[in-house]
N, CA, C and O atoms as a MOPAC input file, in Angstrom:
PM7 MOZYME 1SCF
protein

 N   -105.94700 1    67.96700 1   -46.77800 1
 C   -106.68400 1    67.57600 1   -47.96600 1
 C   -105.95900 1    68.05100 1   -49.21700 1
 O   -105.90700 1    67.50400 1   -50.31800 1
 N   -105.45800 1    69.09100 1   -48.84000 1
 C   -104.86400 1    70.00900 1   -50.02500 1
 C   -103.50700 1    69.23900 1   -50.64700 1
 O   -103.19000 1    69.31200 1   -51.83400 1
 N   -102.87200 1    68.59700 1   -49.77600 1
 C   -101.63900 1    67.74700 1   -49.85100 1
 C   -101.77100 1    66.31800 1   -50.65600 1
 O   -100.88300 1    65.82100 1   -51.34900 1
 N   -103.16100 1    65.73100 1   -50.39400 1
 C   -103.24500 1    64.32700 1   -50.89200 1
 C   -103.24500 1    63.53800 1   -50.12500 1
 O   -103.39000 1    62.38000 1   -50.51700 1
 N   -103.08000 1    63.80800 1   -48.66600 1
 C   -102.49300 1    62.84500 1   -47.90900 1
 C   -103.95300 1    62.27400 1   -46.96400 1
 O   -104.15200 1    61.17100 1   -46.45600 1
 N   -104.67300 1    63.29700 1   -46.98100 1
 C   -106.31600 1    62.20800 1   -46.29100 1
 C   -106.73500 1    61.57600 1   -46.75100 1
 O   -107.33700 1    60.81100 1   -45.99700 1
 N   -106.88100 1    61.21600 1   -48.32000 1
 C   -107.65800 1    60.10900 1   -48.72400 1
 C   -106.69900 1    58.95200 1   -48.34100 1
 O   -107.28300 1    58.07800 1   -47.70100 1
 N   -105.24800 1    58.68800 1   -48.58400 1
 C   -104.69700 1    57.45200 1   -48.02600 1
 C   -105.13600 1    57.00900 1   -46.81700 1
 O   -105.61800 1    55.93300 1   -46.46200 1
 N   -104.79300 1    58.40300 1   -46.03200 1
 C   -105.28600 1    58.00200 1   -44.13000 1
 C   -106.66100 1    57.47200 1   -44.00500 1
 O   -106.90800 1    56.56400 1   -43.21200 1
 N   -107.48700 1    57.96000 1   -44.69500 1
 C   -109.00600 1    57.55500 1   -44.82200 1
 C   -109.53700 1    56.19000 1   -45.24400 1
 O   -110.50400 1    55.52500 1   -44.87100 1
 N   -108.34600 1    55.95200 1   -46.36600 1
 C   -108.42600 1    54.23400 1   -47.21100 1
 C   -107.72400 1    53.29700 1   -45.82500 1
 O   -108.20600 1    52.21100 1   -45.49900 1
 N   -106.75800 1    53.80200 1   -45.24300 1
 C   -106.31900 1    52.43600 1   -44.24300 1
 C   -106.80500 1    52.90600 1   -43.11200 1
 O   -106.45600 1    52.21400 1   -42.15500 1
 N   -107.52000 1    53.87300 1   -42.81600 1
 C   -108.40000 1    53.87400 1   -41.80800 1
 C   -109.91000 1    52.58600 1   -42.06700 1
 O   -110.30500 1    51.71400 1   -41.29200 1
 N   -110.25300 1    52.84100 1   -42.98500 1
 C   -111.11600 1    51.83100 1   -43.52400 1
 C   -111.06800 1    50.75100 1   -43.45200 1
 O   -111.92900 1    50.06600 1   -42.90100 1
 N   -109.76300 1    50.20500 1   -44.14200 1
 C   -109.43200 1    49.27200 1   -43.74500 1
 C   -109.32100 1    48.62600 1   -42.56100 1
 O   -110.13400 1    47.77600 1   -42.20000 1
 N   -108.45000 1    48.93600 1   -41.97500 1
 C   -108.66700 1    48.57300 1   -40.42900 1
 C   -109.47200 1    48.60300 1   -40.25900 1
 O   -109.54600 1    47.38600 1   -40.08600 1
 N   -110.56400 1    48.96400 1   -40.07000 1
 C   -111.86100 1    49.17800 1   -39.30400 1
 C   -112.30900 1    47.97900 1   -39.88300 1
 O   -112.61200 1    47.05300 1   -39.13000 1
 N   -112.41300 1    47.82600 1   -41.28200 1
 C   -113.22000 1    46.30800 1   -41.67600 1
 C   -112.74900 1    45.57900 1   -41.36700 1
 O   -113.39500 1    44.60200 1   -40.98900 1
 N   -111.57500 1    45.56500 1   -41.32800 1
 C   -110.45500 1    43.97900 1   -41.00200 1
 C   -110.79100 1    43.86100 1   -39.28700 1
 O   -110.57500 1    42.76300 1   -38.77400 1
 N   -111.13100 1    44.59100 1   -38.71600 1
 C   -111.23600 1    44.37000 1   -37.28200 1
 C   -112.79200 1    43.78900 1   -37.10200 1
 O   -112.86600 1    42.78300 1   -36.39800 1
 N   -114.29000 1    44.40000 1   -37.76100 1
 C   -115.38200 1    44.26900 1   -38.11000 1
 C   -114.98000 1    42.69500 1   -38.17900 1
 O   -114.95800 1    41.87100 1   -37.26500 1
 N   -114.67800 1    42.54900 1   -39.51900 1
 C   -114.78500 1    40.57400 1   -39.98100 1
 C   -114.01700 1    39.70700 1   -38.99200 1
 O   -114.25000 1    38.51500 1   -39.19100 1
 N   -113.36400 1    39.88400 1   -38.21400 1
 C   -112.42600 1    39.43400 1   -37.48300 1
 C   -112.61800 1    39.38400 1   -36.10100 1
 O   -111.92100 1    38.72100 1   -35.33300 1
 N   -113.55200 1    40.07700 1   -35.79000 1
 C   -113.80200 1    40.26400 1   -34.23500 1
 C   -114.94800 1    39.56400 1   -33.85100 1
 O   -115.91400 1    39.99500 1   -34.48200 1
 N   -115.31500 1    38.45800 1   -32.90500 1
 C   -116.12300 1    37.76200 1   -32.71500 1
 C   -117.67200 1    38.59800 1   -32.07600 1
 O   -118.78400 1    38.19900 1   -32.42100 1
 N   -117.49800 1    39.63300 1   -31.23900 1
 C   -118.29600 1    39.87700 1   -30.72700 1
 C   -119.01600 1    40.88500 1   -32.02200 1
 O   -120.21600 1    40.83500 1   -32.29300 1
 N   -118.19100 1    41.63200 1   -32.61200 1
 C   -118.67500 1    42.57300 1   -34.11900 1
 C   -119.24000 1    41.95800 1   -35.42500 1
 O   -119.92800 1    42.63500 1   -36.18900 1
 N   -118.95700 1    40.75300 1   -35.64600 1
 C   -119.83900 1    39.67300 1   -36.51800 1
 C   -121.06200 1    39.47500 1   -35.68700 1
 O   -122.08800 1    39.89200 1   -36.22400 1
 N   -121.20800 1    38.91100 1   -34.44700 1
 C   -122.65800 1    38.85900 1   -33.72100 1
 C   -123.65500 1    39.89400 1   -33.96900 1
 O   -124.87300 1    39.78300 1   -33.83200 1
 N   -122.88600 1    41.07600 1   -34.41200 1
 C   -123.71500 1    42.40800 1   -34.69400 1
 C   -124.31300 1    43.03500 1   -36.09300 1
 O   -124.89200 1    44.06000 1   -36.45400 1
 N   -123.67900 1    41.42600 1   -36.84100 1
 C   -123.93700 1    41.14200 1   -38.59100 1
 C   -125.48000 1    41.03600 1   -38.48100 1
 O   -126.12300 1    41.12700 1   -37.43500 1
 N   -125.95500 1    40.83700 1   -39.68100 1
 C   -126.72000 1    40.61400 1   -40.06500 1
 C   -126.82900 1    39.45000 1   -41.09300 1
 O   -125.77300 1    39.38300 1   -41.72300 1
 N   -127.87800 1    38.35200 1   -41.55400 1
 C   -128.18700 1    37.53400 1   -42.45800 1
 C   -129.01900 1    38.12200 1   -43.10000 1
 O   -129.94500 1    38.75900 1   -42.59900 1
 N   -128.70400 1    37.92900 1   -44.86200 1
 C   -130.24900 1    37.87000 1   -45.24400 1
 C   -131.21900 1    37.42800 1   -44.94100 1
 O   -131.05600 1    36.23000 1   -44.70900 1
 N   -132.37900 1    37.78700 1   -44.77700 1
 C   -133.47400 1    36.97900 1   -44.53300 1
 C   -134.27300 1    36.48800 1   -45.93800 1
 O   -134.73200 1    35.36100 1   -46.12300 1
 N   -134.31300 1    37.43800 1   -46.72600 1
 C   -134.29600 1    37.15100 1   -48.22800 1
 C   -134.40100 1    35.38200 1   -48.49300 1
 O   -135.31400 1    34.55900 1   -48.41700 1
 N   -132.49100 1    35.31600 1   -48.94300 1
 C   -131.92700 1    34.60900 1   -49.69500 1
 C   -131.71700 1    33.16100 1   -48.95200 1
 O   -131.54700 1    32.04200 1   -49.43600 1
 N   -131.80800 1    33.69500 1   -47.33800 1
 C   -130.84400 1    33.01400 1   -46.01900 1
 C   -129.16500 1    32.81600 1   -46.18700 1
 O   -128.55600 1    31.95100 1   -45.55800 1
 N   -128.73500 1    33.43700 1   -46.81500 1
 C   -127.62200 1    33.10700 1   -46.95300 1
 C   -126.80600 1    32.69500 1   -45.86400 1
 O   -127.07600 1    32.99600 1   -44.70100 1
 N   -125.77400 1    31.98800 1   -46.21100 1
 C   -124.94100 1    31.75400 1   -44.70100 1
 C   -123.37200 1    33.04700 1   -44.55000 1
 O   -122.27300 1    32.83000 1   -44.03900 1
 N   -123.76000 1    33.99800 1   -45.04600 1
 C   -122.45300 1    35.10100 1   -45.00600 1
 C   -123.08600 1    36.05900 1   -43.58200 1
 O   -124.11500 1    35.72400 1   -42.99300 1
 N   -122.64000 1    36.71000 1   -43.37500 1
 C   -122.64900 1    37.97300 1   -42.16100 1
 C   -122.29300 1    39.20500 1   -43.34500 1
 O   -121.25500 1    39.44000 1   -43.96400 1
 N   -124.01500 1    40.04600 1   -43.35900 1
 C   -123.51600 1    41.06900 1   -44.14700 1
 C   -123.98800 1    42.39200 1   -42.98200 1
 O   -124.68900 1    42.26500 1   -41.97900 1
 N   -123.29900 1    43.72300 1   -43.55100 1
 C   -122.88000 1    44.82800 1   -42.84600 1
 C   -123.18400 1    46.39900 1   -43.53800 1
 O   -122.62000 1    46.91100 1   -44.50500 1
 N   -124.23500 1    46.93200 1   -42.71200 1
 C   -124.54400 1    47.81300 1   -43.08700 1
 C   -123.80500 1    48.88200 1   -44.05000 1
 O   -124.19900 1    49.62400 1   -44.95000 1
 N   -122.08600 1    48.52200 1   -43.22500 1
 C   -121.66900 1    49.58500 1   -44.04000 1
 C   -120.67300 1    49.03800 1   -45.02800 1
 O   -119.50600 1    49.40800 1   -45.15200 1
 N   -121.46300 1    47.85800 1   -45.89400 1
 C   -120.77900 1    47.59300 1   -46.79000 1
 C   -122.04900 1    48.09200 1   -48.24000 1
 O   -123.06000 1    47.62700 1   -48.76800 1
 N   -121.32500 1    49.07200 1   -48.33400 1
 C   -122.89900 1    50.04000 1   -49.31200 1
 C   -123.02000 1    49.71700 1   -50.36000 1
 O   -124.08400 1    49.96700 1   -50.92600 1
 N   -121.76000 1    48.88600 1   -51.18400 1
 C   -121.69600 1    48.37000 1   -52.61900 1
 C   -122.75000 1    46.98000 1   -52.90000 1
 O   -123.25500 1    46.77500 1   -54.00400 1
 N   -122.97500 1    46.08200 1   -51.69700 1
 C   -123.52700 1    45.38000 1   -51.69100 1
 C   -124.67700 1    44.42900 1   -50.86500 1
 O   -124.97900 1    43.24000 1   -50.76100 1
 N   -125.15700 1    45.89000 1   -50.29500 1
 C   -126.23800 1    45.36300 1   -49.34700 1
 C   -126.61500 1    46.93500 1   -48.88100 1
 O   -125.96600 1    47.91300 1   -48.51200 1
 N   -128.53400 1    46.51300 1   -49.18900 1
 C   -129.34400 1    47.98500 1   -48.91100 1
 C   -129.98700 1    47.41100 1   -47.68800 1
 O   -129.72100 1    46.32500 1   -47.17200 1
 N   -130.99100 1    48.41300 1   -47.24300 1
 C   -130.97700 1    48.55600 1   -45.29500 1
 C   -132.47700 1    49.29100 1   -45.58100 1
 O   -132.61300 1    50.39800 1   -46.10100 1
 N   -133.63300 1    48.35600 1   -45.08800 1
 C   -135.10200 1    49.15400 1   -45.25800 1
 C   -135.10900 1    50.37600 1   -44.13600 1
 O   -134.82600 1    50.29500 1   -42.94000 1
 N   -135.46200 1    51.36300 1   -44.79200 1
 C   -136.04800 1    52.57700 1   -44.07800 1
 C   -136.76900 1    52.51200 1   -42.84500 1
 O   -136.64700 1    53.32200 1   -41.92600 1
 N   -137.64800 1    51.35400 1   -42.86500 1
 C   -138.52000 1    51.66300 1   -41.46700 1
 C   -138.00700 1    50.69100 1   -40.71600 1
 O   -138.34000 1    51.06100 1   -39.59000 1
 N   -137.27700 1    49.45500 1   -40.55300 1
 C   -137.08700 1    48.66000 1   -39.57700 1
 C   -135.51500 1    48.71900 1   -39.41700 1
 O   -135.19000 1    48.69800 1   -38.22900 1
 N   -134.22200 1    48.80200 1   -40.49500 1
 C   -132.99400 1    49.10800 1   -40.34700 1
 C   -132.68400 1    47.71800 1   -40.93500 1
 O   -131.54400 1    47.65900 1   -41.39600 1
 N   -133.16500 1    46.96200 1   -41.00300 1
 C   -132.38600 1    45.54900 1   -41.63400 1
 C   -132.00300 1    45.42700 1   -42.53100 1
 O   -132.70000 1    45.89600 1   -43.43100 1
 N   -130.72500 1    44.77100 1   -42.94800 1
 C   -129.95300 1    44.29400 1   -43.72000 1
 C   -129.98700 1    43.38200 1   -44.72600 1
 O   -129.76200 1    42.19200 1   -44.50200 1
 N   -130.30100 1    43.89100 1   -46.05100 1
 C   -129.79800 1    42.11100 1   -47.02400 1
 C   -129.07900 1    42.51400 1   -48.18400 1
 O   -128.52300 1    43.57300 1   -48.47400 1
 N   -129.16900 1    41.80000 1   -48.58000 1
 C   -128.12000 1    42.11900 1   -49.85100 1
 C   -128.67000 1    42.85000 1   -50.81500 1
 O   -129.87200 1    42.63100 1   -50.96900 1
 N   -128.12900 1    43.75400 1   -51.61300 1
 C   -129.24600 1    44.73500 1   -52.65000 1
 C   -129.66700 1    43.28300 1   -53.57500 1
 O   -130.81600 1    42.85100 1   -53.49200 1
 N   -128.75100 1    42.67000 1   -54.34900 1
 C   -129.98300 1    42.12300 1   -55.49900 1
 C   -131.21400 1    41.32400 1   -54.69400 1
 O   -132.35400 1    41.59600 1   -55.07200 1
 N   -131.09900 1    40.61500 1   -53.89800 1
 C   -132.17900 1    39.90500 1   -52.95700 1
 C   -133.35300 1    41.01300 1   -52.60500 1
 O   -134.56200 1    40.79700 1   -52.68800 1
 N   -132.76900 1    42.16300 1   -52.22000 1
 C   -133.81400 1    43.39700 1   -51.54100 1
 C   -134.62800 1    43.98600 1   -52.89500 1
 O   -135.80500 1    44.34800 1   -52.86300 1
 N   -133.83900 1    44.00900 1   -53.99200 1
 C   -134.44500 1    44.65900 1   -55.01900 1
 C   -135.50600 1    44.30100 1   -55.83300 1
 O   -136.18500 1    44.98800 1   -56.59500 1
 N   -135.55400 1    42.90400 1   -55.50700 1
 C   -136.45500 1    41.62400 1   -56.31000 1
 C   -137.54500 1    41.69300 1   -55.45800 1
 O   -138.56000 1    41.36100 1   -56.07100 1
 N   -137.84600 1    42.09300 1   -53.87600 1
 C   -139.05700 1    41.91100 1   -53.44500 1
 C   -140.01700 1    43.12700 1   -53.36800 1
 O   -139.71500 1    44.29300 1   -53.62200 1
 N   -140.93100 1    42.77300 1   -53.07000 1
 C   -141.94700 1    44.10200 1   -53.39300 1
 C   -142.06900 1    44.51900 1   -51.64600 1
 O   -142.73500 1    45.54900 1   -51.74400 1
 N   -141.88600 1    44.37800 1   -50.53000 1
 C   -141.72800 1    44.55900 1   -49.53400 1
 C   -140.37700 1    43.77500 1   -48.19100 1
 O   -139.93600 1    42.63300 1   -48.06500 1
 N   -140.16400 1    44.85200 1   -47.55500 1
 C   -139.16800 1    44.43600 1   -46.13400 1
 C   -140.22400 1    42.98000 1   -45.64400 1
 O   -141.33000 1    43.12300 1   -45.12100 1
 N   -139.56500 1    41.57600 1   -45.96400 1
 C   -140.12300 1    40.54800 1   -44.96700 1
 C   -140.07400 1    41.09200 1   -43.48300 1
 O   -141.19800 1    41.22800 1   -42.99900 1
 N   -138.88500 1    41.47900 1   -42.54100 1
 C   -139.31400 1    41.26800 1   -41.13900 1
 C   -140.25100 1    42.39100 1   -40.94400 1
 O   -141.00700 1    42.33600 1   -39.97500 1
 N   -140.30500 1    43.58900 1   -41.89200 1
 C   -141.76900 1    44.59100 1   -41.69700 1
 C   -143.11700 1    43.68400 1   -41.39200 1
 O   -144.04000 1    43.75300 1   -40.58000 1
 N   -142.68000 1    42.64900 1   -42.65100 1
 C   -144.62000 1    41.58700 1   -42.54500 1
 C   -144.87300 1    41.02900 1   -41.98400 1
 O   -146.04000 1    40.74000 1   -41.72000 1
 N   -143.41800 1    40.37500 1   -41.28300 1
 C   -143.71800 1    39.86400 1   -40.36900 1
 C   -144.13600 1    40.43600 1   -38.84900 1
 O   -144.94300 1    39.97300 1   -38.04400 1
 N   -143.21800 1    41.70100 1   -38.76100 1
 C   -143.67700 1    42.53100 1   -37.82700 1
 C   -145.28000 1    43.10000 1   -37.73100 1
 O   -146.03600 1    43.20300 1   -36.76400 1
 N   -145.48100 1    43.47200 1   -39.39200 1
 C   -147.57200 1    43.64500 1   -39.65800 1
 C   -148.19100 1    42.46400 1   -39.14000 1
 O   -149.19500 1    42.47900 1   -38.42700 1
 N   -147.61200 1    41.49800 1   -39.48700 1
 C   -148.45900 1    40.29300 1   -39.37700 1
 C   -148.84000 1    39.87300 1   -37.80800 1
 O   -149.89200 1    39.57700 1   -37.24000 1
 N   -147.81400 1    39.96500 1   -37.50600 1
 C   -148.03600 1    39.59600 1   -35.69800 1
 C   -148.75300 1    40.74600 1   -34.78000 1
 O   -149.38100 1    40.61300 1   -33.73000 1
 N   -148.52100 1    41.63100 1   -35.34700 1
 C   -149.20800 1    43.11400 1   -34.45900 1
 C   -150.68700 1    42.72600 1   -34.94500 1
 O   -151.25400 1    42.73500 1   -33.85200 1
 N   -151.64200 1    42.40200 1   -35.84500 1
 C   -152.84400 1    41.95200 1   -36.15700 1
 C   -153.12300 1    41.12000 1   -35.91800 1
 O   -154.32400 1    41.23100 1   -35.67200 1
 N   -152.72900 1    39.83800 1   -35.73400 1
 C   -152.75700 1    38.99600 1   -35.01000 1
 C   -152.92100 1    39.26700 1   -33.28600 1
 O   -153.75600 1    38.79800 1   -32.51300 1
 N   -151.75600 1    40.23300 1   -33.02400 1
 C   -151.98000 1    40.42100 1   -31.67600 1
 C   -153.45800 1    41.40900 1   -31.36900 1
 O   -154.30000 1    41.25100 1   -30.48500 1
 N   -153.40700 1    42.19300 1   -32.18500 1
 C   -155.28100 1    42.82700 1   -32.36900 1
 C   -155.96900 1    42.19600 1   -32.60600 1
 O   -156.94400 1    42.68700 1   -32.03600 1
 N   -156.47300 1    40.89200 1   -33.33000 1
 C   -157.38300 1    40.12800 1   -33.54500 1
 C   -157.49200 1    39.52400 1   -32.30000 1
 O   -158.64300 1    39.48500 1   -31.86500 1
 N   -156.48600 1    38.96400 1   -31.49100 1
 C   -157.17400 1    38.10800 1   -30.15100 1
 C   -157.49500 1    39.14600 1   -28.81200 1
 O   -158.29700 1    38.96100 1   -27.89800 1
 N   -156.63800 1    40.21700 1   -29.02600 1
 C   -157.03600 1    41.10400 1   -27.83500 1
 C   -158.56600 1    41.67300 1   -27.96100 1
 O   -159.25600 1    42.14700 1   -27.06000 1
 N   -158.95700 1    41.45200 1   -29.60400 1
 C   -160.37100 1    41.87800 1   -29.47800 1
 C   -161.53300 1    40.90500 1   -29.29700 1
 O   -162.67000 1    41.24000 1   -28.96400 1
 N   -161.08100 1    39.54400 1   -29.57700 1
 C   -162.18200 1    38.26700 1   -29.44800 1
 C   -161.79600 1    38.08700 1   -28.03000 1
 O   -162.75800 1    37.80100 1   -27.31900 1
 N   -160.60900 1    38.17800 1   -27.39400 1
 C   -160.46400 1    38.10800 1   -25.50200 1
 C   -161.58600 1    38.84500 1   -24.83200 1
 O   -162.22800 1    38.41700 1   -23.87400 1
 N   -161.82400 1    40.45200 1   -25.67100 1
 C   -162.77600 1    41.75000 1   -24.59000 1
 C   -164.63400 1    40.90900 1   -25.25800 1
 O   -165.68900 1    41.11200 1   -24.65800 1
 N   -164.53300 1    40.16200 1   -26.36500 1
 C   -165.62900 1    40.00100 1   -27.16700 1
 C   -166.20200 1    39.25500 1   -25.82800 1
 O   -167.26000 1    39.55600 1   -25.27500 1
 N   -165.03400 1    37.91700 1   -25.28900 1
 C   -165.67300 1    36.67100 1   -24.58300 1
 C   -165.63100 1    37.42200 1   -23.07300 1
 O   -166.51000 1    37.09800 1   -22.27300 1
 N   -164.86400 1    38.18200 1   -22.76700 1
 C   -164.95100 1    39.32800 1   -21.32000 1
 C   -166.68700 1    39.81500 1   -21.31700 1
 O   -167.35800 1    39.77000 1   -20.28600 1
 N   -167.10000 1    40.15700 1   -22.31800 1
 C   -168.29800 1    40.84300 1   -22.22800 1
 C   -169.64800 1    39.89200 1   -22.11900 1
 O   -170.79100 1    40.20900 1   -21.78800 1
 N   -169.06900 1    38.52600 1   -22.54200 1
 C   -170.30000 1    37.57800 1   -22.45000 1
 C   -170.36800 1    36.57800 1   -21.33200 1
 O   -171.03600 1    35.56600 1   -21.12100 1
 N   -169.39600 1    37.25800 1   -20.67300 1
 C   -169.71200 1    36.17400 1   -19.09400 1
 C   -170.63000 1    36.50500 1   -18.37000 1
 O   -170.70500 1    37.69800 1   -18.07600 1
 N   -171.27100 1    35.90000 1   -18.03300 1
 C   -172.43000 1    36.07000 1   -16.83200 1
 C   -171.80800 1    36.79100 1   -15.94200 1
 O   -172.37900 1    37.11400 1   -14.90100 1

Protein backbone atom coordinates (compact mmCIF):
# COMPACT_ATOMS: atom_id res chain seq x y z
CA UNK A 1 0.00 0.00 0.00
CA UNK A 2 2.81 2.09 1.10
CA UNK A 3 4.44 1.79 -2.48
CA UNK A 4 1.32 2.77 -4.64
CA UNK A 5 1.20 -0.26 -6.20
CA UNK A 6 -2.42 -1.82 -4.75
CA UNK A 7 -4.63 0.58 -5.96
CA UNK A 8 -3.44 -0.24 -9.73
CA UNK A 9 -3.68 -4.11 -8.83
CA UNK A 10 -7.10 -3.36 -7.34
CA UNK A 11 -8.29 -1.07 -10.57
CA UNK A 12 -7.40 -4.12 -13.10
CA UNK A 13 -8.46 -6.48 -10.72
CA UNK A 14 -11.84 -4.77 -11.16
CA UNK A 15 -11.69 -4.64 -14.22
CA UNK A 16 -11.39 -7.99 -15.11
CA UNK A 17 -13.84 -9.04 -12.93
CA UNK A 18 -16.46 -6.72 -14.78
CA UNK A 19 -15.27 -7.50 -18.17
CA UNK A 20 -15.75 -11.20 -17.32
CA UNK A 21 -19.37 -10.29 -15.33
CA UNK A 22 -20.73 -8.53 -18.87
CA UNK A 23 -19.29 -11.10 -20.97
CA UNK A 24 -20.06 -14.30 -19.45
CA UNK A 25 -23.33 -15.84 -20.38
CA UNK A 26 -24.14 -17.73 -17.39
CA UNK A 27 -23.08 -14.26 -14.98
CA UNK A 28 -25.55 -11.92 -16.96
CA UNK A 29 -28.40 -14.68 -16.14
CA UNK A 30 -27.50 -13.60 -12.58
CA UNK A 31 -28.32 -9.73 -13.69
CA UNK A 32 -30.99 -8.22 -12.77
CA UNK A 33 -33.81 -5.88 -14.76
CA UNK A 34 -35.40 -3.05 -13.51
CA UNK A 35 -38.64 -3.72 -12.61
CA UNK A 36 -39.24 -0.01 -12.17
CA UNK A 37 -38.49 1.35 -15.61
CA UNK A 38 -38.38 -2.39 -17.41
CA UNK A 39 -35.56 -1.51 -19.00
CA UNK A 40 -33.94 -3.85 -21.45
CA UNK A 41 -30.10 -3.51 -19.84
CA UNK A 42 -28.82 -6.27 -17.18
CA UNK A 43 -27.98 -4.19 -14.14
CA UNK A 44 -25.53 -5.40 -11.19
CA UNK A 45 -25.44 -5.05 -7.78
CA UNK A 46 -22.06 -4.11 -7.75
CA UNK A 47 -22.30 -1.43 -10.00
CA UNK A 48 -22.87 1.20 -6.90
CA UNK A 49 -22.68 4.43 -9.05
CA UNK A 50 -25.78 3.46 -10.67
CA UNK A 51 -28.13 1.17 -9.23
CA UNK A 52 -29.47 0.86 -5.38
CA UNK A 53 -30.60 -2.70 -3.94
CA UNK A 54 -33.85 -2.65 -1.33
CA UNK A 55 -32.92 -3.72 2.13
CA UNK A 56 -35.52 -6.31 2.69
CA UNK A 57 -35.82 -8.30 -0.56
CA UNK A 58 -32.07 -7.60 -2.28
CA UNK A 59 -33.35 -6.42 -5.70
CA UNK A 60 -31.89 -4.41 -8.08
CA UNK A 61 -32.85 -1.17 -10.14
CA UNK A 62 -31.40 1.63 -11.08
CA UNK A 63 -31.03 4.51 -8.35
CA UNK A 64 -32.98 7.31 -10.31
CA UNK A 65 -36.01 4.75 -11.02
CA UNK A 66 -35.64 3.46 -7.14
CA UNK A 67 -35.54 6.98 -5.85
CA UNK A 68 -38.80 8.23 -7.48
CA UNK A 69 -40.91 5.42 -5.82
CA UNK A 70 -42.28 5.48 -2.46
CA UNK A 71 -41.87 1.63 -2.06
CA UNK A 72 -39.74 -1.82 -3.35
CA UNK A 73 -42.55 -3.07 -6.18
CA UNK A 74 -41.49 -6.89 -5.85
CA UNK A 75 -41.92 -6.20 -1.76
CA UNK A 76 -45.90 -5.38 -2.92
CA UNK A 77 -46.00 -7.61 -4.79
CA UNK A 78 -44.62 -10.08 -2.44
CA UNK A 79 -47.40 -8.15 0.44
CA UNK A 80 -49.87 -8.50 -1.98
CA UNK A 81 -49.87 -12.21 -2.68
CA UNK A 82 -49.10 -13.33 0.98
CA UNK A 83 -52.81 -11.60 1.78
CA UNK A 84 -54.24 -12.82 -0.77
CA UNK A 85 -52.86 -16.13 0.16
CA UNK A 86 -54.48 -15.31 3.89
CA UNK A 87 -57.66 -14.17 2.60
CA UNK A 88 -58.51 -17.62 0.86
CA UNK A 89 -56.88 -19.86 3.44
CA UNK A 90 -59.35 -18.13 5.75
CA UNK A 91 -62.75 -18.22 3.57
CA UNK A 92 -61.36 -22.20 2.68
CA UNK A 93 -61.50 -22.97 7.02
CA UNK A 94 -64.84 -20.39 6.88
CA UNK A 95 -66.58 -23.06 4.12
CA UNK A 96 -64.62 -26.26 6.15
CA UNK A 97 -66.73 -25.25 9.12
CA UNK A 98 -70.11 -25.08 7.32
CA UNK A 99 -70.33 -28.48 5.92
CA UNK A 100 -72.73 -30.69 7.29
Amino acid sequence: ISDGAFEPFLLSLTRFASHHVYSCDLCTQRGFICQICGGSDIIFPFQLDSTARCKECKAVFHRECYGGTASCPRCERRRYRREREEEEEEGEEGRVGSTP
